[in-house]
Amino acid sequence: GTYTATLTASNVNGTGNSYSSTVTVAPSPTAASSSTVLCSGYSAYIFANTNASSISWNTGATTNSIYVNPTVTTIYTYTAANGGCQTTANVTVNVAPIPAQPTISVNGATLTCNPSAASYQWYLNGSPISGATSQTYVATQNGYYSVWVSNASGCQSSSSSVSVIVTSIYQQTFAQSIYITPNPANEYVEINSFTHKNLQIKITDLNGKEIFNEKINLENKNKEKIDLSKFESGVYLIEIMTDNFKVTDKLMKK
């Protein structure tokens, strides 16, 4: 508040004139120290937590916030003042390392981020995939896949993109799920699949002449025999198909 002070001088000879002065009492400023985490290589604004009317940083700045980009953990000090009343506080900026750039390994349709991290976010064509926050992700459509990882400090790093063609992945998976035995064959050849139950089988000679074309159903079994006893000895092409995929292999008849 503001007060008026009066001074009156006196001695043995009597009392002299009185002098008055106005005294303004300034409130003591408050200032609280704080800390924050900054990822290595990044910059940020830090703020003075004070109610003071004026601020002076050890960097020479006099604004409430300053822009900093330290390379190591650094303590910034500011003086908060209301008139002649002052107090000091610190803002500690802890510089945290960013994670090493991750890489993506592709195994069929399964994408794996290496090395492991505190958290993950997968992206398709630059957009985040909802719910894709595990170390592995199974691709469901063609495109460019990447992953962002975070460490315990919240600092992030991104992988390079990898191109994934889902159709070829499933084609490869389909081919790996079909077994043709024996090959070379004698009296019969056996088609075996634990995954696909309805298959179209076509056998042609090397001139393209169709020798065999039938559907087989493996619902209650895993394999089906095809009689080759009437086939001449030689090399044939066998095609095994579903509605979406086809695998072609050479079949030798003894």
CSV table of C-alpha atoms in Angstrom, one decimal:
chain,number,residue,atom,x,y,z
A,1,GLY,CA,0.0,0.0,0.0
A,2,THR,CA,0.9,3.7,0.1
A,3,TYR,CA,1.6,5.5,3.4
A,4,THR,CA,2.5,9.0,4.4
A,5,ALA,CA,5.5,9.4,6.8
A,6,THR,CA,6.0,12.7,8.8
A,7,LEU,CA,9.3,13.8,10.3
A,8,THR,CA,9.5,16.6,12.9
A,9,ALA,CA,12.8,17.8,14.3
A,10,SER,CA,13.1,19.2,17.8
A,11,ASN,CA,15.8,20.3,20.3
A,12,VAL,CA,16.2,22.2,23.5
A,13,ASN,CA,15.2,25.4,21.7
A,14,GLY,CA,11.9,24.0,20.5
A,15,THR,CA,10.3,22.2,17.7
A,16,GLY,CA,11.1,22.8,14.1
A,17,ASN,CA,9.2,22.3,10.9
A,18,SER,CA,7.6,19.0,10.0
A,19,TYR,CA,8.4,17.2,6.7
A,20,SER,CA,6.1,14.6,5.1
A,21,SER,CA,6.9,11.9,2.5
A,22,THR,CA,4.9,9.3,0.7
A,23,VAL,CA,6.2,5.7,1.1
A,24,THR,CA,4.9,3.0,-1.3
A,25,VAL,CA,5.3,-0.6,0.0
A,26,ALA,CA,5.9,-3.0,-2.9
A,27,PRO,CA,4.7,-6.6,-2.6
A,28,SER,CA,7.4,-9.2,-2.5
A,29,PRO,CA,7.5,-11.0,-5.8
A,30,THR,CA,6.9,-14.8,-6.0
A,31,ALA,CA,9.0,-17.0,-8.2
A,32,ALA,CA,9.0,-20.8,-8.4
A,33,SER,CA,11.7,-23.0,-9.9
A,34,SER,CA,10.7,-25.6,-12.4
A,35,SER,CA,12.2,-28.2,-14.8
A,36,THR,CA,11.4,-29.6,-18.2
A,37,VAL,CA,12.7,-32.2,-20.6
A,38,LEU,CA,14.0,-31.3,-24.1
A,39,CYS,CA,14.9,-33.9,-26.7
A,40,SER,CA,18.5,-33.6,-28.0
A,41,GLY,CA,18.7,-31.4,-31.1
A,42,TYR,CA,15.4,-29.6,-30.5
A,43,SER,CA,14.6,-26.1,-29.2
A,44,ALA,CA,11.8,-24.8,-27.0
A,45,TYR,CA,10.4,-21.9,-25.0
A,46,ILE,CA,10.8,-21.9,-21.2
A,47,PHE,CA,8.8,-19.6,-18.9
A,48,ALA,CA,9.3,-17.8,-15.7
A,49,ASN,CA,6.8,-18.8,-13.1
A,50,THR,CA,6.4,-15.5,-11.3
A,51,ASN,CA,4.0,-12.6,-10.5
A,52,ALA,CA,6.8,-10.0,-10.8
A,53,SER,CA,6.5,-6.9,-12.8
A,54,SER,CA,9.9,-7.3,-14.3
A,55,ILE,CA,12.2,-10.3,-15.1
A,56,SER,CA,15.8,-10.5,-15.9
A,57,TRP,CA,17.4,-13.8,-17.1
A,58,ASN,CA,21.0,-14.8,-16.8
A,59,THR,CA,21.0,-14.8,-20.7
A,60,GLY,CA,20.3,-11.1,-20.7
A,61,ALA,CA,16.7,-11.5,-21.8
A,62,THR,CA,13.9,-9.5,-20.0
A,63,THR,CA,10.8,-11.3,-21.3
A,64,ASN,CA,8.6,-13.8,-19.5
A,65,SER,CA,9.7,-16.6,-21.8
A,66,ILE,CA,13.0,-17.3,-23.7
A,67,TYR,CA,13.8,-19.6,-26.6
A,68,VAL,CA,16.6,-22.1,-25.7
A,69,ASN,CA,18.4,-24.9,-27.5
A,70,PRO,CA,20.9,-26.4,-25.1
A,71,THR,CA,23.0,-29.4,-26.1
A,72,VAL,CA,23.4,-30.6,-22.5
A,73,THR,CA,21.3,-30.2,-19.4
A,74,THR,CA,21.4,-26.5,-18.4
A,75,ILE,CA,20.1,-24.4,-15.5
A,76,TYR,CA,18.6,-21.0,-16.5
A,77,THR,CA,18.3,-18.4,-13.7
A,78,TYR,CA,16.0,-15.4,-13.6
A,79,THR,CA,15.5,-12.5,-11.2
A,80,ALA,CA,12.0,-11.4,-10.5
A,81,ALA,CA,11.5,-7.9,-9.2
A,82,ASN,CA,8.7,-5.6,-8.0
A,83,GLY,CA,10.4,-2.3,-7.6
A,84,GLY,CA,13.4,-2.8,-5.3
A,85,CYS,CA,12.1,-6.2,-4.1
A,86,GLN,CA,13.7,-9.1,-5.8
A,87,THR,CA,13.8,-12.9,-5.7
A,88,THR,CA,15.5,-15.5,-8.0
A,89,ALA,CA,14.4,-18.9,-9.4
A,90,ASN,CA,15.7,-21.5,-11.8
A,91,VAL,CA,14.4,-23.4,-14.9
A,92,THR,CA,16.3,-26.6,-15.4
A,93,VAL,CA,16.2,-28.0,-18.9
A,94,ASN,CA,17.2,-31.6,-19.0
A,95,VAL,CA,18.4,-32.7,-22.4
A,96,ALA,CA,17.4,-36.3,-23.2
A,97,PRO,CA,18.7,-38.4,-26.1
A,98,ILE,CA,16.5,-39.3,-29.0
A,99,PRO,CA,16.1,-43.0,-29.8
A,100,ALA,CA,18.3,-44.6,-32.5
A,101,GLN,CA,16.6,-44.6,-35.9
A,102,PRO,CA,14.6,-47.9,-36.0
A,103,THR,CA,14.5,-50.3,-38.9
A,104,ILE,CA,11.7,-52.4,-40.2
A,105,SER,CA,12.1,-56.1,-41.1
A,106,VAL,CA,9.5,-57.7,-43.4
A,107,ASN,CA,8.5,-61.4,-43.0
A,108,GLY,CA,5.5,-62.2,-45.2
A,109,ALA,CA,2.9,-59.7,-44.1
A,110,THR,CA,4.4,-59.2,-40.7
A,111,LEU,CA,6.4,-56.0,-40.1
A,112,THR,CA,8.8,-55.8,-37.1
A,113,CYS,CA,10.4,-52.7,-35.6
A,114,ASN,CA,14.0,-53.1,-34.4
A,115,PRO,CA,15.3,-52.4,-31.9
A,116,SER,CA,12.6,-52.5,-29.2
A,117,ALA,CA,11.4,-49.2,-27.7
A,118,ALA,CA,9.1,-47.9,-25.0
A,119,SER,CA,6.3,-47.2,-27.4
A,120,TYR,CA,5.4,-47.5,-31.1
A,121,GLN,CA,3.1,-45.9,-33.7
A,122,TRP,CA,2.9,-47.4,-37.2
A,123,TYR,CA,2.1,-45.3,-40.3
A,124,LEU,CA,0.7,-46.2,-43.7
A,125,ASN,CA,1.5,-43.7,-46.5
A,126,GLY,CA,2.3,-41.0,-43.8
A,127,SER,CA,-0.9,-41.4,-41.8
A,128,PRO,CA,-1.0,-43.1,-38.4
A,129,ILE,CA,-2.7,-46.5,-38.3
A,130,SER,CA,-5.3,-46.6,-35.5
A,131,GLY,CA,-4.4,-49.1,-32.8
A,132,ALA,CA,-1.1,-50.0,-34.4
A,133,THR,CA,1.1,-49.5,-31.3
A,134,SER,CA,3.0,-52.8,-30.9
A,135,GLN,CA,6.5,-53.8,-32.0
A,136,THR,CA,5.0,-55.8,-34.8
A,137,TYR,CA,2.3,-55.1,-37.3
A,138,VAL,CA,0.6,-57.3,-39.9
A,139,ALA,CA,0.1,-55.4,-43.2
A,140,THR,CA,-3.4,-55.5,-44.6
A,141,GLN,CA,-3.1,-53.3,-47.7
A,142,ASN,CA,-0.5,-52.2,-50.2
A,143,GLY,CA,1.5,-49.0,-49.4
A,144,TYR,CA,4.5,-47.5,-47.7
A,145,TYR,CA,4.8,-48.4,-44.0
A,146,SER,CA,6.9,-46.7,-41.4
A,147,VAL,CA,7.1,-46.5,-37.6
A,148,TRP,CA,7.8,-43.9,-35.0
A,149,VAL,CA,9.3,-45.0,-31.7
A,150,SER,CA,9.5,-43.2,-28.3
A,151,ASN,CA,11.8,-43.8,-25.4
A,152,ALA,CA,11.1,-43.3,-21.7
A,153,SER,CA,11.7,-39.6,-21.9
A,154,GLY,CA,9.1,-39.2,-24.7
A,155,CYS,CA,11.7,-38.4,-27.4
A,156,GLN,CA,10.9,-39.9,-30.8
A,157,SER,CA,12.6,-41.2,-33.9
A,158,SER,CA,11.2,-42.4,-37.2
A,159,SER,CA,12.2,-45.3,-39.5
A,160,SER,CA,12.5,-45.1,-43.3
A,161,SER,CA,9.5,-46.3,-45.2
A,162,VAL,CA,9.3,-49.8,-46.7
A,163,SER,CA,7.1,-50.7,-49.6
A,164,VAL,CA,4.7,-53.6,-49.0
A,165,ILE,CA,2.6,-55.3,-51.7
A,166,VAL,CA,0.1,-57.3,-49.8
A,167,THR,CA,-1.1,-59.3,-52.8
A,168,SER,CA,2.3,-60.7,-53.4
A,169,ILE,CA,2.7,-61.5,-49.7
A,170,TYR,CA,-0.5,-63.5,-49.6
A,171,GLN,CA,0.4,-65.1,-52.9
A,172,GLN,CA,3.7,-66.2,-51.4
A,173,THR,CA,1.9,-67.5,-48.3
A,174,PHE,CA,-0.6,-69.4,-50.4
A,175,ALA,CA,2.2,-71.1,-52.3
A,176,GLN,CA,4.0,-72.1,-49.1
A,177,SER,CA,0.7,-73.7,-47.8
A,178,ILE,CA,0.4,-76.1,-50.8
A,179,TYR,CA,2.3,-79.4,-50.9
A,180,ILE,CA,2.6,-81.6,-54.0
A,181,THR,CA,4.0,-85.1,-53.3
A,182,PRO,CA,5.5,-87.2,-54.6
A,183,ASN,CA,7.2,-85.3,-57.4
A,184,PRO,CA,8.4,-87.0,-59.5
A,185,ALA,CA,5.2,-89.1,-59.3
A,186,ASN,CA,4.3,-92.6,-60.5
A,187,GLU,CA,0.7,-93.7,-60.2
A,188,TYR,CA,-0.7,-90.7,-58.3
A,189,VAL,CA,0.2,-87.3,-57.0
A,190,GLU,CA,-1.1,-86.0,-53.6
A,191,ILE,CA,-2.3,-82.4,-53.0
A,192,ASN,CA,-1.9,-81.4,-49.4
A,193,SER,CA,-3.1,-78.2,-47.7
A,194,PHE,CA,-3.9,-77.5,-44.0
A,195,THR,CA,-5.0,-74.0,-44.8
A,196,HIS,CA,-7.1,-74.0,-48.1
A,197,LYS,CA,-9.9,-76.4,-48.4
A,198,ASN,CA,-11.4,-75.7,-51.8
A,199,LEU,CA,-9.0,-75.9,-54.7
A,200,GLN,CA,-9.1,-76.0,-58.5
A,201,ILE,CA,-6.5,-78.4,-59.9
A,202,LYS,CA,-5.5,-78.1,-63.6
A,203,ILE,CA,-2.8,-80.1,-65.3
A,204,THR,CA,-1.5,-79.4,-68.8
A,205,ASP,CA,1.3,-80.7,-70.9
A,206,LEU,CA,4.1,-78.4,-72.0
A,207,ASN,CA,2.2,-77.5,-75.2
A,208,GLY,CA,-0.7,-76.2,-73.2
A,209,LYS,CA,-3.0,-79.1,-73.7
A,210,GLU,CA,-5.3,-79.6,-70.8
A,211,ILE,CA,-5.1,-83.1,-69.3
A,212,PHE,CA,-6.9,-82.7,-66.0
A,213,ASN,CA,-9.2,-80.0,-64.6
A,214,GLU,CA,-11.2,-80.6,-61.4
A,215,LYS,CA,-12.1,-79.1,-58.1
A,216,ILE,CA,-11.2,-80.8,-54.9
A,217,ASN,CA,-12.6,-80.3,-51.4
A,218,LEU,CA,-10.4,-80.8,-48.3
A,219,GLU,CA,-13.0,-79.9,-45.7
A,220,ASN,CA,-12.8,-83.2,-43.9
A,221,LYS,CA,-9.2,-84.1,-44.9
A,222,ASN,CA,-5.9,-82.4,-45.6
A,223,LYS,CA,-4.9,-84.2,-48.8
A,224,GLU,CA,-6.4,-85.5,-52.1
A,225,LYS,CA,-4.9,-88.0,-54.5
A,226,ILE,CA,-5.0,-87.5,-58.2
A,227,ASP,CA,-4.7,-90.5,-60.4
A,228,LEU,CA,-1.8,-90.3,-62.9
A,229,SER,CA,-1.9,-93.9,-64.1
A,230,LYS,CA,-3.2,-92.9,-67.5
A,231,PHE,CA,-0.7,-90.1,-68.0
A,232,GLU,CA,2.2,-90.6,-70.3
A,233,SER,CA,5.7,-90.3,-68.8
A,234,GLY,CA,7.0,-86.7,-69.1
A,235,VAL,CA,6.9,-83.2,-67.6
A,236,TYR,CA,3.5,-81.4,-67.0
A,237,LEU,CA,2.5,-78.2,-65.5
A,238,ILE,CA,0.1,-78.3,-62.5
A,239,GLU,CA,-1.9,-75.2,-61.5
A,240,ILE,CA,-3.5,-75.1,-58.0
A,241,MET,CA,-6.0,-72.2,-57.7
A,242,THR,CA,-8.4,-70.5,-55.3
A,243,ASP,CA,-10.7,-67.5,-56.2
A,244,ASN,CA,-7.8,-65.1,-55.6
A,245,PHE,CA,-4.5,-66.9,-55.9
A,246,LYS,CA,-2.7,-69.4,-58.1
A,247,VAL,CA,0.5,-71.4,-57.8
A,248,THR,CA,2.0,-73.2,-60.8
A,249,ASP,CA,4.7,-75.9,-60.5
A,250,LYS,CA,6.3,-78.6,-62.7
A,251,LEU,CA,5.0,-82.1,-62.3
A,252,MET,CA,7.1,-85.1,-63.5
A,253,LYS,CA,5.4,-88.4,-64.3
A,254,LYS,CA,7.7,-91.4,-64.4
